[in-house]
Amino acid sequence: MARVLSGIQPSGEVHLGNYLGALRRWAGEQHEHDSFYCVVDLHAVTTPQDPVTLRTRTLETVATLAAVGIDPEVSTLFVQSHVHEHAELCWLLECTTSMGELRRMTQFKDKAARSTSGTDAVAAALFTYPVLQAADILVYDAERIPVGEDQKQHIELTRDVAQRFNHRYGEVFVLPEAVIPRAAARVLDLQNPMAKMSKSVDSPQGTVGLMEDPKAIERKFKRAVTDSGEEVVYDPTAKPGVSNLLSILGAATGQEPAAAAAGLARYSDLKAAAAEAVVELVRPVQERYAALMADRGELERVLGRGAEKAQSVAAVTLARAREAMGFLPRPPTSRRGG
Ligand SMILES: Nc1ncnc2c1ncn2[C@@H]1O[C@H](COP(=O)(O)OP(=O)(O)O)[C@@H](O)[C@H]1O
Ligand SMILES: [Mg+2]
């Protein structure tokens, strides 16, 4: 069975883009693979997080993963910071990654540009974050990385870094591959169809939360930005707003976006149809989420088991990397002095 790994940040509320672009797939394919799914809290802190909120959101994100159908008896479900090997391998890999490579990462450029205090004021970790992501993947010898389109560049960097490390020190790492869905690989912001829907965006009006109230979801679709003209057609270049709504509708109902336009005469019909489909899609997820959040003890037990299982794999890979790089093994502690 191929090893699969993917992660989600607890930096905000899980949204429709996360679900359609990634989470739905994680749950759907878990039986076919040896799957590792984590809540990447170390990534979240690359931008400032309130400690209390971070703690709450981390647990909520775990419950969300379980609610979308990730079964902790089938998949390894865990929190990234519970397995310290990620951070340690990150350091080793940073020594195999160049500044120039990191400077080319478009996510860094976007996030740094959004910082109100200027590019120089962003955390150094925001710059090196793709290396931590490489460590997340390589530490599990993961082969398949199911992600949205926005992560493609980071997975390519992971391959480059792994290849360079292997070339320099011997075959230590498995080269991973990004697995990007055909439908809804890039869900766009409902208020700005030039940008991807994101957790960490200033205006929440364009982001549809997976756990949001149905009435609020309907309102957001009603107010979605559309394009000039009147015809409901799938044309991402000429009609990005309309096409985004068609992709969402199609992904929610299992149709191609162009086919989802059938029978929709006006933009208002499209908005109503998309809202209804999304409300139906998230309803069962929301019900399971409520039940899961009611038993915090069980969530914590799941995370304890997940961390143990993840660490048993990660420790072996890290030891291999340390040895290949030439670190002196730590001598066993002697019981008696002298
Ligand atoms: N707008 C989107 N459309 C499709 N997939 C997305 C979108 N935003 C994020 N994803 C996917 O969701 C997963 C979790 O990403 P994460 O970075 O936690 O979300 P965000 O970028 O919103 O903070 C990744 O696989 C990512 O590719
Ligand atoms: Mg992201």
Coordinates of C-alpha atoms and ligand atoms in Angstrom, one line a residue:
M1 CA 0.0 0.0 0.0
A2 CA 1.3 3.4 -0.9
R3 CA 2.0 5.7 2.0
V4 CA -0.1 8.9 1.9
L5 CA 0.5 12.1 3.9
S6 CA -1.3 15.5 4.0
G7 CA -1.9 18.2 6.5
I8 CA -4.1 21.2 7.3
Q9 CA -3.4 24.3 9.3
P10 CA -5.4 25.2 12.4
S11 CA -5.0 28.9 11.5
G12 CA -8.7 29.6 10.8
E13 CA -11.9 27.9 10.1
V14 CA -11.9 25.0 7.7
H15 CA -13.5 26.1 4.4
L16 CA -15.2 24.7 1.3
G17 CA -11.9 25.0 -0.6
N18 CA -10.2 22.8 1.9
Y19 CA -13.0 20.3 1.8
L20 CA -13.4 20.0 -2.0
G21 CA -9.7 20.4 -2.8
A22 CA -8.3 18.1 -0.2
L23 CA -10.3 16.7 2.8
R24 CA -13.0 14.9 0.8
R25 CA -10.3 13.1 -1.0
W26 CA -8.4 12.2 2.2
A27 CA -11.5 10.5 3.6
G28 CA -12.4 8.9 0.3
E29 CA -9.1 7.2 -0.4
Q30 CA -8.0 6.2 3.1
H31 CA -8.9 2.6 2.7
E32 CA -6.7 2.2 -0.4
H33 CA -3.6 3.6 1.2
D34 CA -1.6 3.7 4.4
S35 CA -2.8 7.2 5.3
F36 CA -1.3 9.8 7.6
Y37 CA -3.2 13.0 8.1
C38 CA -2.1 15.8 10.5
V39 CA -3.1 19.1 11.8
V40 CA 0.0 21.2 11.1
D41 CA 0.1 23.6 14.1
L42 CA 3.8 24.4 13.6
H43 CA 2.9 25.8 10.2
A44 CA 0.1 27.9 11.7
V45 CA 2.5 29.8 13.9
T46 CA 4.5 31.2 11.0
T47 CA 1.9 34.0 11.3
P48 CA 1.0 35.3 14.7
Q49 CA -1.6 33.2 16.5
D50 CA -3.4 33.9 19.8
P51 CA -2.4 30.9 22.1
V52 CA -5.9 30.2 23.4
T53 CA -7.4 30.3 19.9
L54 CA -4.7 28.1 18.5
R55 CA -5.3 25.5 21.1
T56 CA -9.0 25.5 20.6
R57 CA -8.7 25.5 16.8
T58 CA -6.3 22.6 16.8
L59 CA -8.8 20.4 18.5
E60 CA -11.6 21.7 16.3
T61 CA -9.6 21.0 13.2
V62 CA -9.0 17.4 14.4
A63 CA -12.7 17.0 15.0
T64 CA -13.4 18.4 11.5
L65 CA -11.1 15.8 9.9
A66 CA -12.9 13.1 11.8
A67 CA -16.3 14.6 10.8
V68 CA -15.4 14.6 7.1
G69 CA -14.9 10.8 7.5
I70 CA -11.3 10.2 8.3
D71 CA -11.5 7.2 10.5
P72 CA -8.8 7.1 13.2
E73 CA -9.0 3.3 13.1
V74 CA -8.0 3.3 9.4
S75 CA -5.8 6.4 9.1
T76 CA -3.2 7.8 11.4
L77 CA -4.7 11.1 12.6
F78 CA -2.3 13.3 14.6
V79 CA -1.1 16.8 15.5
Q80 CA 2.2 17.8 13.9
S81 CA 3.9 19.3 17.0
H82 CA 3.3 16.1 19.0
V83 CA 5.9 14.4 16.8
H84 CA 9.1 16.4 17.4
E85 CA 10.9 14.6 14.5
H86 CA 9.2 16.9 12.0
A87 CA 11.0 20.0 13.4
E88 CA 14.3 18.2 13.8
L89 CA 14.3 16.8 10.2
C90 CA 13.4 20.3 9.1
W91 CA 16.7 21.6 10.4
L92 CA 18.7 18.9 8.5
L93 CA 16.8 19.7 5.3
E94 CA 17.3 23.5 5.7
C95 CA 21.0 22.7 5.2
T96 CA 20.2 21.2 1.8
T97 CA 17.8 24.0 0.6
S98 CA 19.0 27.3 -1.0
M99 CA 17.7 30.8 -0.2
G100 CA 17.0 31.2 -4.0
E101 CA 14.7 28.2 -4.0
L102 CA 12.7 29.5 -1.1
R103 CA 12.5 33.0 -2.6
R104 CA 10.7 31.6 -5.7
M105 CA 7.8 30.2 -3.6
T106 CA 4.7 32.0 -4.7
Q107 CA 2.9 31.3 -1.4
F108 CA 5.7 33.2 0.5
K109 CA 5.4 36.1 -1.9
D110 CA 1.6 36.3 -1.5
K111 CA 1.7 36.0 2.3
A112 CA 4.6 38.4 2.8
A113 CA 2.8 40.9 0.5
R114 CA -0.3 40.7 2.7
S115 CA 1.7 41.5 5.8
T116 CA 0.8 45.0 6.8
S117 CA 4.2 45.7 8.4
G118 CA 6.2 44.9 5.2
T119 CA 8.1 41.9 3.9
D120 CA 11.1 42.4 6.2
A121 CA 8.9 42.1 9.3
V122 CA 7.4 38.6 8.5
A123 CA 8.8 35.7 10.5
A124 CA 11.8 33.9 9.2
A125 CA 9.8 30.7 9.6
L126 CA 7.3 32.0 7.0
F127 CA 10.2 31.9 4.6
T128 CA 11.5 28.5 5.6
Y129 CA 8.0 26.9 6.0
P130 CA 8.2 24.9 2.7
V131 CA 11.2 23.1 4.2
L132 CA 9.1 22.1 7.2
Q133 CA 6.5 20.9 4.8
A134 CA 9.2 18.8 3.0
A135 CA 10.1 17.3 6.4
D136 CA 6.5 16.5 7.2
I137 CA 6.3 14.5 4.0
L138 CA 9.8 12.9 3.9
V139 CA 9.8 11.8 7.5
Y140 CA 7.0 9.3 6.7
D141 CA 8.5 8.1 3.3
A142 CA 5.2 9.3 1.9
E143 CA 4.6 8.7 -1.8
R144 CA 1.2 10.4 -2.5
I145 CA 0.4 13.8 -1.3
P146 CA -3.3 14.7 -2.0
V147 CA -3.4 18.5 -2.0
G148 CA -5.1 21.4 -3.8
E149 CA -3.4 23.1 -6.7
D150 CA -1.9 25.8 -4.5
Q151 CA 0.5 23.2 -3.0
K152 CA 2.0 22.0 -6.2
Q153 CA 5.1 24.2 -6.1
H154 CA 5.9 23.1 -2.5
I155 CA 5.7 19.4 -3.4
E156 CA 8.1 20.0 -6.3
L157 CA 10.5 21.7 -3.9
T158 CA 10.2 18.7 -1.6
R159 CA 11.2 16.4 -4.4
D160 CA 14.2 18.7 -5.3
V161 CA 15.4 18.8 -1.7
A162 CA 15.0 15.0 -1.3
Q163 CA 16.8 14.3 -4.5
R164 CA 19.7 16.6 -3.6
F165 CA 20.0 15.0 -0.1
N166 CA 20.0 11.5 -1.6
H167 CA 22.6 12.6 -4.1
R168 CA 24.8 14.0 -1.4
Y169 CA 24.4 11.4 1.4
G170 CA 22.9 8.3 -0.2
E171 CA 19.4 7.0 -0.7
V172 CA 17.6 8.2 2.4
F173 CA 14.3 9.7 1.2
V174 CA 11.4 8.5 -1.0
L175 CA 10.4 11.0 -3.7
P176 CA 6.8 12.0 -3.2
E177 CA 4.2 13.0 -5.8
A178 CA 1.4 15.6 -5.6
V179 CA -2.0 14.2 -6.3
I180 CA -4.3 17.1 -7.3
P181 CA -8.0 16.5 -7.8
R182 CA -9.5 17.2 -11.3
A183 CA -12.5 19.0 -9.9
A184 CA -12.3 21.9 -7.5
A185 CA -8.5 21.9 -7.2
R186 CA -8.6 25.6 -6.7
V187 CA -11.8 27.0 -5.2
L188 CA -11.8 30.8 -5.5
D189 CA -12.9 33.5 -3.0
L190 CA -16.6 34.3 -3.6
Q191 CA -15.8 38.1 -3.3
N192 CA -12.6 38.0 -5.3
P193 CA -12.5 35.3 -7.9
M194 CA -8.9 36.3 -8.7
A195 CA -7.7 34.8 -5.4
K196 CA -8.1 31.3 -3.8
M197 CA -10.5 30.8 -1.0
S198 CA -8.4 30.9 2.1
K199 CA -8.5 30.7 5.9
S200 CA -6.2 33.6 6.5
V201 CA -8.0 36.2 4.4
D202 CA -9.1 39.6 5.8
S203 CA -12.7 39.6 4.6
P204 CA -14.6 36.5 5.6
Q205 CA -17.4 37.3 3.2
G206 CA -15.8 35.4 0.4
T207 CA -14.9 32.3 2.4
V208 CA -17.5 29.6 3.1
G209 CA -16.9 27.8 6.4
L210 CA -17.5 24.1 6.5
M211 CA -19.3 24.4 9.8
E212 CA -21.1 27.6 8.9
D213 CA -24.8 28.1 9.5
P214 CA -26.9 27.2 6.4
K215 CA -28.5 30.7 6.4
A216 CA -25.0 32.3 6.4
I217 CA -23.9 30.0 3.6
E218 CA -26.9 31.0 1.5
R219 CA -26.3 34.7 2.1
K220 CA -22.6 34.4 1.0
F221 CA -23.6 32.7 -2.2
K222 CA -26.3 35.3 -2.9
R223 CA -23.8 38.1 -2.6
A224 CA -21.1 36.3 -4.5
V225 CA -19.3 38.5 -7.1
T226 CA -20.2 37.5 -10.7
D227 CA -19.2 38.8 -14.1
S228 CA -20.6 41.1 -16.7
G229 CA -23.2 39.5 -19.1
E230 CA -26.1 37.3 -18.1
E231 CA -25.5 33.9 -19.5
V232 CA -24.5 31.1 -17.2
V233 CA -21.5 29.5 -19.0
Y234 CA -18.3 27.8 -17.9
D235 CA -15.5 30.0 -19.1
P236 CA -12.8 30.6 -16.4
T237 CA -11.0 33.3 -18.3
A238 CA -13.9 35.5 -19.4
K239 CA -16.2 34.6 -16.4
P240 CA -14.1 33.7 -13.4
G241 CA -16.9 34.4 -10.8
V242 CA -19.6 32.4 -12.6
S243 CA -17.1 29.6 -13.4
N244 CA -16.1 29.3 -9.8
L245 CA -19.7 28.9 -8.8
L246 CA -20.2 26.3 -11.5
S247 CA -17.1 24.4 -10.3
I248 CA -18.4 24.4 -6.7
L249 CA -21.9 23.3 -7.9
G250 CA -20.3 20.6 -10.1
A251 CA -18.0 19.4 -7.3
A252 CA -20.9 19.3 -4.8
T253 CA -23.2 17.4 -7.2
G254 CA -20.7 15.2 -9.0
Q255 CA -20.9 16.9 -12.4
E256 CA -18.5 18.6 -14.7
P257 CA -18.7 22.4 -14.2
A258 CA -19.9 23.0 -17.8
A259 CA -22.7 20.4 -17.4
A260 CA -23.8 22.0 -14.1
A261 CA -24.9 25.1 -16.1
A262 CA -27.7 23.2 -17.7
G263 CA -31.1 24.6 -17.0
L264 CA -29.7 27.7 -15.1
A265 CA -31.0 30.7 -17.0
R266 CA -29.8 33.5 -14.7
Y267 CA -26.9 34.2 -12.3
S268 CA -29.4 34.2 -9.5
D269 CA -30.5 30.7 -10.3
L270 CA -26.9 29.6 -10.3
K271 CA -26.2 31.2 -6.9
A272 CA -29.3 29.5 -5.4
A273 CA -28.4 26.1 -6.9
A274 CA -24.8 26.3 -5.6
A275 CA -25.9 27.4 -2.1
E276 CA -28.5 24.6 -1.9
A277 CA -26.0 22.0 -3.1
V278 CA -23.3 23.1 -0.6
V279 CA -25.8 23.2 2.3
E280 CA -26.8 19.6 1.5
L281 CA -23.2 18.6 1.2
V282 CA -22.1 20.0 4.6
R283 CA -25.2 19.0 6.6
P284 CA -24.0 15.5 7.5
V285 CA -20.5 16.7 8.2
Q286 CA -21.8 19.4 10.6
E287 CA -23.9 16.8 12.4
R288 CA -21.0 14.5 12.9
Y289 CA -18.8 17.4 14.0
A290 CA -21.2 18.4 16.8
A291 CA -21.2 14.8 18.1
L292 CA -17.4 14.6 18.0
M293 CA -16.9 17.9 19.8
A294 CA -19.2 16.7 22.6
D295 CA -16.6 14.1 23.6
R296 CA -13.3 15.8 24.1
G297 CA -11.8 12.9 26.0
E298 CA -12.3 10.6 23.0
L299 CA -10.6 13.1 20.6
E300 CA -7.6 13.3 23.0
R301 CA -7.4 9.5 23.0
V302 CA -7.4 9.4 19.2
L303 CA -4.6 12.0 19.2
G304 CA -2.5 10.1 21.7
R305 CA -2.7 6.9 19.6
G306 CA -2.1 8.9 16.4
A307 CA 1.1 10.6 17.7
E308 CA 2.5 7.3 18.9
K309 CA 2.0 5.6 15.6
A310 CA 3.3 8.5 13.6
Q311 CA 6.3 8.8 15.8
S312 CA 7.2 5.2 15.5
V313 CA 7.6 5.8 11.7
A314 CA 9.2 9.2 11.9
A315 CA 11.9 8.2 14.4
V316 CA 13.2 5.6 12.0
T317 CA 13.5 8.0 9.1
L318 CA 15.1 10.7 11.2
A319 CA 17.7 8.2 12.5
R320 CA 18.5 7.2 8.9
A321 CA 19.0 10.9 7.9
R322 CA 21.2 11.7 10.9
E323 CA 23.4 8.7 10.3
A324 CA 23.7 9.5 6.6
M325 CA 24.7 13.1 7.4
G326 CA 27.5 12.0 9.7
F327 CA 26.2 12.9 13.2
L328 CA 27.9 11.0 16.0
P329 CA 25.4 8.7 17.6
R330 CA 24.6 9.6 21.1
P331 CA 26.3 7.1 23.4
P332 CA 24.0 5.2 25.8
T333 CA 23.7 6.7 29.3
S334 CA 25.9 4.8 31.7
R335 CA 24.2 3.7 34.9
R336 CA 27.1 4.5 37.2
G337 CA 29.6 7.3 37.1
G338 CA 33.4 6.6 37.0
Ligands
LIG1 N1 -9.1 27.4 -2.2 C1 -8.7 26.2 -2.2 N2 -9.1 25.3 -3.2 C2 -8.7 24.0 -3.2 N3 -7.9 23.5 -2.2 C3 -7.5 24.3 -1.3 C4 -7.8 25.7 -1.2 N4 -7.2 26.2 -0.1 C5 -6.5 25.3 0.5 N5 -6.7 24.1 -0.2 C6 -6.1 22.8 0.2 O1 -6.5 22.5 1.5 C7 -5.4 21.8 2.2 C8 -5.1 22.5 3.5 O2 -4.5 23.8 3.2 P1 -4.3 25.0 4.2 O3 -3.0 25.6 3.9 O4 -4.4 24.5 5.6 O5 -5.5 25.9 3.9 P2 -5.5 27.5 3.7 O6 -4.5 27.8 2.6 O7 -6.8 27.9 3.4 O8 -4.9 28.0 5.0 C9 -4.2 21.8 1.2 O9 -4.2 20.5 0.6 C10 -4.6 22.9 0.2 O10 -4.0 22.6 -1.1
MG2 MG -2.5 27.2 2.6

